[in-house]
Amino acid sequence: MPDSRTQLPVLFALGFRPLFLAGSLFAALAVPLWIAAFFGHVELTPAGGWLAWHRHEMVFGFGVAIVAGFLLTAIQAWTGVPALTGMPVLSLAALWLLARLLWLFGAPLWLLLPVDLLFLPLVAVAIGRSLWKVKQVRNYPIILMLGLLTFCNLLALIGLERNDFALQRHGAVAALWLIAGLMGLIGGRVIPFFTQRGLGLKEQVDALPRLDNLLMVGSILVALLMLSGLGLRPSVWQAPIYLLLGLGHLVRLLRWHHPKIWTVPLLWSLHLSYAWLALALIAMALWHGGWFGGFSQATHLLAIGGMAGMILAMISRVSLGHTGRPLQPPRAMSLAFILINLAVPLRVWLTIALPQTGFWLASLCWAVAFGLFVWYYTPILLAPRPDGRPG
């Protein structure tokens, strides 16, 4: 059914619709594909090889799609300025999809690089224009984060063009920690708000501005350490940075906690994903101090438990709220939330003792979790709002 404002299908009424759907479908397919390739079961060779593809695409493909979909939609609520709709949304979604296909099928770099690099700056311009119109200074850090993400992608793409493995890694890992910064920034606003609304509490927990600012600055510092390569080498002097940030996030989480969150899937899934973010920072502190064995383990605590866990929780709620539906997800989404959290110990710890078993089981949990979202939310994202309002 077309949207009344654009005559395009309602899928392109707001940015979250196509990008949540495409990003989740990509996630459900990409991880099993990567594991199959990792164990030598796939003959196709993407640009830069499978490791470069996996490292880049899980951040700049999957993660960035969801971040963009959320921001392109939330900016209307934050500023009162109408969000992008219709052809601009279609164009952004098509650009994102084209970049994924070019990466996967090993397109020539002269074509891949400009296509892949263009998406984030266009999103930043769209967000920035709305913020500038109302001079909403408090959200300017989001533009900074999108700019830094663009720079990280540029660095990774330069590494791809030069066949420089280290440069690719610096860009992709720094981008993951920038997304962690966005998780802290946005999560710090919406988790206490959603908790108050979801439990019918009289008031939400007050923010601690100094702590919030410290965590924001610290997140950017961590990303810059990764970008420079310093954060990728164990250094005792870095351990306190990660430890303080992890403890700061735990303070937030404890302040937000209410015993009744465990009765509401849309709440416990959010709180648990934030806990993985804090644990990932503490694991990084232990790794830098020489007390925790693997950088990869700490990174996947963040990537699976933190980033993917929060993404699944957020898109499950936002997709209902912004399509005018009650905030009651399909019952199967509780299983999805359990599976994405189960994927964390399977990937982080079981793979140490039983690599093939751990990788495949973690991949299965991940794929089913996002597959359930795609299955149950596709009809919602393809359908107009039941209240007849645009969006």
Tab-separated table of N, CA and C in Angstrom, residues 33 44-47 50 53 57 99-107:
chain	number	residue	atom	x	y	z
A	33	LEU	N	26.793	-17.198	7.077
A	33	LEU	CA	27.627	-17.203	5.875
A	33	LEU	C	29.093	-17.062	6.247
A	44	LEU	N	32.797	-18.480	-2.790
A	44	LEU	CA	32.765	-17.057	-3.131
A	44	LEU	C	33.811	-16.289	-2.331
A	45	THR	N	34.441	-15.289	-2.960
A	45	THR	CA	35.427	-14.452	-2.266
A	45	THR	C	34.998	-12.991	-2.343
A	46	PRO	N	34.620	-12.388	-1.217
A	46	PRO	CA	34.223	-10.971	-1.230
A	46	PRO	C	35.444	-10.063	-1.333
A	47	ALA	N	35.200	-8.781	-1.461
A	47	ALA	CA	36.294	-7.805	-1.536
A	47	ALA	C	37.153	-7.890	-0.275
A	50	TRP	N	37.338	-12.913	3.287
A	50	TRP	CA	36.221	-13.107	4.213
A	50	TRP	C	36.415	-12.399	5.552
A	53	TRP	N	35.716	-8.768	5.073
A	53	TRP	CA	34.269	-8.603	4.861
A	53	TRP	C	33.521	-8.669	6.185
A	57	GLU	N	31.590	-5.481	7.548
A	57	GLU	CA	30.150	-5.508	7.299
A	57	GLU	C	29.303	-5.634	8.553
A	99	ALA	N	25.920	-1.163	-1.630
A	99	ALA	CA	27.240	-1.326	-1.022
A	99	ALA	C	27.434	-2.740	-0.483
A	100	ARG	N	26.390	-3.315	0.120
A	100	ARG	CA	26.505	-4.676	0.649
A	100	ARG	C	26.749	-5.679	-0.480
A	101	LEU	N	26.040	-5.519	-1.573
A	101	LEU	CA	26.199	-6.430	-2.708
A	101	LEU	C	27.579	-6.280	-3.347
A	102	LEU	N	28.050	-5.046	-3.465
A	102	LEU	CA	29.366	-4.819	-4.063
A	102	LEU	C	30.469	-5.448	-3.212
A	103	TRP	N	30.361	-5.326	-1.886
A	103	TRP	CA	31.335	-5.962	-0.995
A	103	TRP	C	31.300	-7.479	-1.148
A	104	LEU	N	30.110	-8.047	-1.075
A	104	LEU	CA	29.985	-9.500	-1.046
A	104	LEU	C	30.481	-10.145	-2.333
A	105	PHE	N	30.193	-9.518	-3.459
A	105	PHE	CA	30.542	-10.136	-4.741
A	105	PHE	C	31.845	-9.600	-5.324
A	106	GLY	N	32.665	-8.953	-4.471
A	106	GLY	CA	34.010	-8.582	-4.867
A	106	GLY	C	34.080	-7.615	-6.026
A	107	ALA	N	33.245	-6.564	-5.995
A	107	ALA	CA	33.238	-5.569	-7.068
A	107	ALA	C	34.577	-4.834	-7.115
